[in-house]
Structures are given as structure tokens and as C-alpha cells.
Coordinates of C-alpha atoms in Angstrom, one line a residue:
X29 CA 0.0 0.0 0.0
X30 CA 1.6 3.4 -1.2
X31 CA -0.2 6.1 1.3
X32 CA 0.1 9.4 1.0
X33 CA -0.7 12.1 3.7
X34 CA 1.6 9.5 6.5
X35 CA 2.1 12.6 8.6
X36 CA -1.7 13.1 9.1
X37 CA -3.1 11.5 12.4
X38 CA -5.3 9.5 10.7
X39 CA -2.9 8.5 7.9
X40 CA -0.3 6.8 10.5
X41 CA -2.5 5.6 12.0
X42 CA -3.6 3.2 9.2
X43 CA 0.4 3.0 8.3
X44 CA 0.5 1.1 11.8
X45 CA -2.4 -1.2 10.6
X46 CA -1.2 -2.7 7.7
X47 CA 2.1 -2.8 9.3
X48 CA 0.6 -4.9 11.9
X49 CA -1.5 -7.0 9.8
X50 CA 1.5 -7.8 7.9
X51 CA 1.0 -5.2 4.7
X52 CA 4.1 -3.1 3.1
X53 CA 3.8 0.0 3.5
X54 CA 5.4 2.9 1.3
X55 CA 4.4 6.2 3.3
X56 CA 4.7 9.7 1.8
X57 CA 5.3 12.3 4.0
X58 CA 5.2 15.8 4.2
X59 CA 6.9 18.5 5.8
X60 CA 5.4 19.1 9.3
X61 CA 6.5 23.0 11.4
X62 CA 4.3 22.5 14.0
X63 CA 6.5 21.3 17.0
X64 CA 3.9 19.5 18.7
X65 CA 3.1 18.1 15.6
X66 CA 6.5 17.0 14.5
X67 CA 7.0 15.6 18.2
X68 CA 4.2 13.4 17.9
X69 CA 5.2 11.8 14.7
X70 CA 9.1 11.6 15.6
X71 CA 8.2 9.1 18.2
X72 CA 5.6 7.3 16.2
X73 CA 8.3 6.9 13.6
X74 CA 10.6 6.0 16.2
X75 CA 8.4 3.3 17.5
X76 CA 7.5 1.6 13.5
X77 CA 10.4 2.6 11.7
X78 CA 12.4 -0.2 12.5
X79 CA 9.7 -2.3 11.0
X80 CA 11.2 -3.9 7.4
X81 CA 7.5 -3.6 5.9
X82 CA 7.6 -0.1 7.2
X83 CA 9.2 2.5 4.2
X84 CA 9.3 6.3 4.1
X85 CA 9.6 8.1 0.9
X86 CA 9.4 11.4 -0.9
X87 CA 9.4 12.6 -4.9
X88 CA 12.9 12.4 -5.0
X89 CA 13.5 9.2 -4.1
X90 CA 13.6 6.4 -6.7
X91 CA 12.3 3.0 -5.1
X92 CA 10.7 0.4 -6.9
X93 CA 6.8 0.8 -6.8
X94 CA 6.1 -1.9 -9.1
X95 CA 4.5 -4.2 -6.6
X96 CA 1.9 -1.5 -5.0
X97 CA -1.7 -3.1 -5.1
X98 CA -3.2 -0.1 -3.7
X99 CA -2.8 3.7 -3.3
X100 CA -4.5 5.8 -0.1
X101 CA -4.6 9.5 0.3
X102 CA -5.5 10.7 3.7
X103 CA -6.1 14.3 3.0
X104 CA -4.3 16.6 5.2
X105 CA -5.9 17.9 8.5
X106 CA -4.3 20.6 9.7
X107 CA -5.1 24.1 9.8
X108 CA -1.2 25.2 8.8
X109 CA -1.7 27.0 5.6
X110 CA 1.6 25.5 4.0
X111 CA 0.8 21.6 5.0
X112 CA -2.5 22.5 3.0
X113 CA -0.5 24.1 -0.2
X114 CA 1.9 21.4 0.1
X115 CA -1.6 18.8 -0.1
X116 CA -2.7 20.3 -3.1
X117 CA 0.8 19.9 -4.9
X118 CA 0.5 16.3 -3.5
X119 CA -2.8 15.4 -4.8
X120 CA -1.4 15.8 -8.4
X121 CA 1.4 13.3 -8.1
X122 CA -0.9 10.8 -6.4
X123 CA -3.1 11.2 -9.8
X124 CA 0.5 10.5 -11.7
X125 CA 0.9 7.3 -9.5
X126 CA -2.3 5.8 -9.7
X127 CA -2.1 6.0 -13.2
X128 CA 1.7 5.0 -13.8
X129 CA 0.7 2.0 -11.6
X130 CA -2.3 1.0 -13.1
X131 CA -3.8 0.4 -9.3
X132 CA -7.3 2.0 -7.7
X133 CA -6.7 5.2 -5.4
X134 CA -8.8 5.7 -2.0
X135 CA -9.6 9.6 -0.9
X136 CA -10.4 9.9 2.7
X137 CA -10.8 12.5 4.8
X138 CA -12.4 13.6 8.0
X139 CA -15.1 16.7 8.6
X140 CA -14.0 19.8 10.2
X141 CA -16.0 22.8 10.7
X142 CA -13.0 24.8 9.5
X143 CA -14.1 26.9 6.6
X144 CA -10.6 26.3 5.4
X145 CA -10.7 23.0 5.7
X146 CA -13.7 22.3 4.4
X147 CA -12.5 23.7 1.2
X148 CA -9.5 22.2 1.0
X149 CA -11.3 18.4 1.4
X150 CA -13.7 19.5 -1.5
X151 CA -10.9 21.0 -3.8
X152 CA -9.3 17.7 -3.3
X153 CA -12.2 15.3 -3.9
X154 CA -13.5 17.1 -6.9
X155 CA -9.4 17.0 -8.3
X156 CA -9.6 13.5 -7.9
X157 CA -13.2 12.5 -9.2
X158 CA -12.3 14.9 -12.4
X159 CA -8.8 12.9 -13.0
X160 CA -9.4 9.3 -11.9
X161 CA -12.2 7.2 -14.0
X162 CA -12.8 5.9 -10.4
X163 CA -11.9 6.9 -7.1
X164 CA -13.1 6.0 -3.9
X165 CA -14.2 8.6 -1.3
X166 CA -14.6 7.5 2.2
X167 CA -15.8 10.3 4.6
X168 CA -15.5 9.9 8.2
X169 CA -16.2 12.4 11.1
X170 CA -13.5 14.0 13.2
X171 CA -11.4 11.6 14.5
X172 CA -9.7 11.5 17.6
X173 CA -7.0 9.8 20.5
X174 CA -3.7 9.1 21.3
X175 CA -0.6 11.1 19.4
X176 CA -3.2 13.4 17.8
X177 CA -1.8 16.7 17.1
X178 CA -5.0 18.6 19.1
X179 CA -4.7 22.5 19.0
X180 CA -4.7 23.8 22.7
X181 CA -6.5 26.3 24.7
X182 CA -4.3 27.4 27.0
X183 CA -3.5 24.1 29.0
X184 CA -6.5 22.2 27.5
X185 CA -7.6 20.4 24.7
X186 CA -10.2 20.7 22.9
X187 CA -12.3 18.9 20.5
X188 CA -14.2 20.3 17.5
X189 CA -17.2 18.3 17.4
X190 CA -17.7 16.9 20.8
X191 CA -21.0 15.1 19.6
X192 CA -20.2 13.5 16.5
X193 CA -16.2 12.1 16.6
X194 CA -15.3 8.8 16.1
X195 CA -12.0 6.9 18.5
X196 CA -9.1 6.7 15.9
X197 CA -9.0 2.4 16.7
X198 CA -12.5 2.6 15.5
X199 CA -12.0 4.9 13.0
X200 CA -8.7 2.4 11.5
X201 CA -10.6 -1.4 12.2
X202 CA -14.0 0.3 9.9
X203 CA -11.7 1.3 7.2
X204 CA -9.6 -1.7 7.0
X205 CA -12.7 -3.9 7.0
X206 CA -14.1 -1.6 4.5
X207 CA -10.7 -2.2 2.0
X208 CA -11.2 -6.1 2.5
X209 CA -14.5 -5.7 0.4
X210 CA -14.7 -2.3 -0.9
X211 CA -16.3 -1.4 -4.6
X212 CA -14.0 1.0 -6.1
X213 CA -15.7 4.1 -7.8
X214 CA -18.2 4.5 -4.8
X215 CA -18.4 7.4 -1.6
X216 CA -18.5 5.6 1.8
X217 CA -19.4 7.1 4.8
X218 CA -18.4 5.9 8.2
X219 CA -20.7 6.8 11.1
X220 CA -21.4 5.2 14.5
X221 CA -25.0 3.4 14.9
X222 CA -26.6 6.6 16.7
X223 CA -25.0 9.3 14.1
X224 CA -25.9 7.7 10.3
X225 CA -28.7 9.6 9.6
X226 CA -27.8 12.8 11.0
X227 CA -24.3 12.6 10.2
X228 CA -24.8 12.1 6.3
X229 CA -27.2 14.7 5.9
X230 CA -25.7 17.4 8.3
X231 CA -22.2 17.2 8.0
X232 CA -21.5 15.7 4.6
X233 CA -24.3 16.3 1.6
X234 CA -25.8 19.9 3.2
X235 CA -27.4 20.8 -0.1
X236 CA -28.9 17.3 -0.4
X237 CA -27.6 16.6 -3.7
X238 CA -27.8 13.1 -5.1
X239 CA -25.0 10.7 -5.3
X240 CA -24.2 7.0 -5.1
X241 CA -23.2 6.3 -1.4
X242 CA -22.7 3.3 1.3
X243 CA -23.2 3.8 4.9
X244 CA -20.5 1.6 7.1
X245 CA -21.7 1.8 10.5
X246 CA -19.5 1.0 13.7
X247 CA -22.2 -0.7 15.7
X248 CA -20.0 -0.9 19.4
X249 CA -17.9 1.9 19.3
X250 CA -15.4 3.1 22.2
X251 CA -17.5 5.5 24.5
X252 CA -16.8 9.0 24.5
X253 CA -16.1 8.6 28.4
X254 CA -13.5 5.5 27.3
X255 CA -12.0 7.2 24.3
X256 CA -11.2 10.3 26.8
X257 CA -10.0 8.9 29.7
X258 CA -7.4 6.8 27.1
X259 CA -6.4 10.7 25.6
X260 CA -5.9 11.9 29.2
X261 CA -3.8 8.7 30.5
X262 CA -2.1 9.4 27.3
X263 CA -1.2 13.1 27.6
X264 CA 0.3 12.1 31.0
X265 CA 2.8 9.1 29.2
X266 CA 3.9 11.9 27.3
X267 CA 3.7 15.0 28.6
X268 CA 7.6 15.3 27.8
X269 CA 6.3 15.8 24.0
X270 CA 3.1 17.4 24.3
X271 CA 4.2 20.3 27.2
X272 CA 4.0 23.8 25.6
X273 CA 7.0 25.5 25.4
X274 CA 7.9 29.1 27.0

């Protein structure tokens, strides 16, 4: 699996998967300036990167893709202007790869009520759709846990959406099962039981227009309570990364 957007939350995440499940990975990368950010994904890269089916890669770099099955681009997250720019100069090459390869490509991103964001995700999905005879668009809500880059408020953290998030260990097992059986060419959504309905029509088709769409639903998903308290006992392993700087 060649994924681009590794440096995203959501995109190591699923590195970490297919690592686990015994899945190469080649992981493109971009360049992070946040330092909470960049702190985060150091030690993630510390603890995979000794994997052998673990690879990290850029544009320059001349390996052998011949044996890629599958492309995934995680769109970028972030609210740093550059990462985004850098995104949208991404997005092309991915095109460039998923046809030099001859393999399917899988979009997915996560909502934000960013109005920045929001544009970004939709500049990125339309790129795709108008370039690829078929891409797959899986659409999840914000996502969140351990190592997540969380912007802070003062000495808190806060979540966008406290009502409508999903873990990011539910978020990975729902996709992965979804890529064991998935119809390329078609727009997913992933919701939890209680938010399918509401979540599809207020967060992700607002002007109700018409498209061709599954629902994968997360029937027993980690309570918000649960999914907290393992942020929290987090944040306290490593506090050394996550402490604000004077």
C-alpha cells in the first residue's frame, strides 16, 4: 500500500495497521512546522520505523513501486496554511501514480467545521473525481485519541465536534474492513449506529444533492467517556512531548 498524507493522524494511523497486519507500506510524508506536531510523529516513527514492511519516501527518491496493489490518500488535516498548499501539490502526483501503476486510489478525509478545511477536502475530492475514472471517497467524522496533534487552549484540549467524533481504533478497524470488500468508484461514509442519519445529511451532503453512497456503520464503538479517559492517561505518558514550550 503506497499512502500518502503518512504525517496526518489518521494516515499513521492506518500506516501502523497494515504494518501490523503484515502489509508493506510505502508512506509519503510531508513537511510538518508545528513542533507539537513534528514531536508526535518523531516518536511514532521511532516506535514503527524499525519495522522492514515499514518504508518512508518522498518525490525524490527512486524505489521500486512496481508491486503496490493499492494507493490511499489521507487528506491533510491541519489548519497550517503550508501543510494544505503542500496537499494540493501532492494530490497531483498521487493522480501520476495511480495511473503509472495502473492500481485503484482511495480519498479519505475527515469533517471539520474549518471553513478552510472544508475547502481544502472538497478542492481535493473534486481533483480526484475529475482525473481518476474511479476513485473511492470515504468520509468519516472528526477523529480522535492518542498522538493526535489537538490544538490547545491554554492548557487544555479541545475537540471540535464533541457530539459527532469517532476513537481513531475505531476509525482504523472500519476502514480496513471496508478495504477487504470495498467497490472501487463508490463514496462511503463511516458513522457510528446513533449518528448515520444525522451525520450524512448534516455534515457531509448539506445541499442534499444526489450521489451514489454506502453507509459503514460502527455498531459498538469506544465511548466518549473510554475514548477520553485513554487521551488523558495518554497526555500524562507523554507529557515530555506534548508540554508547551515558553
Amino acid at each position: 500500500v503506497l499512502v500518502f498524507g503518512a504525517h496526518t493522524f489518521l494516515g499513521f494511523s492506518l500506516c501502523e495497521k497494515f504494518v501490523n497486519e503484515g502489509i508493506e507500506v510505502e508512506a509519503e510524508l510531508l513537511e510538518v512546522k508545528n513542533d507539537l506536531h513534528k514531536n508526535l510523529l518523531e516518536e511514532r516513527l521511532f516506535m514503527v520505523g524499525r519495522n522492514a514492511l515499514f518504508h518512508m519516501r518522498n518525490r525524490e527518491e527512486s524505489l521500486n513501486l512496481e508491486f503496490v496493489d493499492l494507493i490511499i490518500y489521507c487528506c491533510d488535516d491541519s489548519k497550517d496554511r503550508e501543510l494544505l498548499a503542500q496537499d494540493r501539490e501532492q494530490i497531483k502526483y498521487a493522480v501520476e501514480m495511480s495511473k503509472a501503476l495502473q492500481v485503484p486510489l482511495v480519498f479519505i478525509s475527515t469533517y471539520s467545521s474549518n471553513v478552510e478545511k472544508q475547502k481544502h477536502r472538497k478542492h481535493c475530492e473534486q481533483y480526484f473525481l475529475a482525473k481518476l475514472d474511479k476513485v473511492t471517497i470515504l468520509k468519516l467524522p472528526c477523529v480522535y485519541g492518542p498522538f493526535q496533534p489537538i490544538v490547545t487552549n491554554g492548557s487544555k484540549y479541545v475537540l471540535e465536534e464533541r457530539n459527532f467524533i469517532i476513537f481513531i481504533k475505531d476509525a482504523v478497524e472500519a476502514i480496513y474492513k471496508l478495504l477487504e470488500n470495498i467497490h472501487h468508484g463508490k463514496t462511503y461514509y463511516i458513522l457510528c449506529e446513533g449518528d448515520k442519519q444525522k451525520g450524512k445529511e448534516r455534515y457531509y451532503n448539506p445541499n442534499c444533492e444526489e450521489e451514489e453512497f454506502d453507509i459503514v456503520v460502527i455498531e459498538k464503538p469506544i465511548s466518549l467517556r473510554e475514548g477520553l479517559k485513554k487521551l488523558t492517561d495518554f497526555n500524562e505518558k507523554y507529557k515530555h512531548l506534548i508540554e508547551e514550550k515558553d
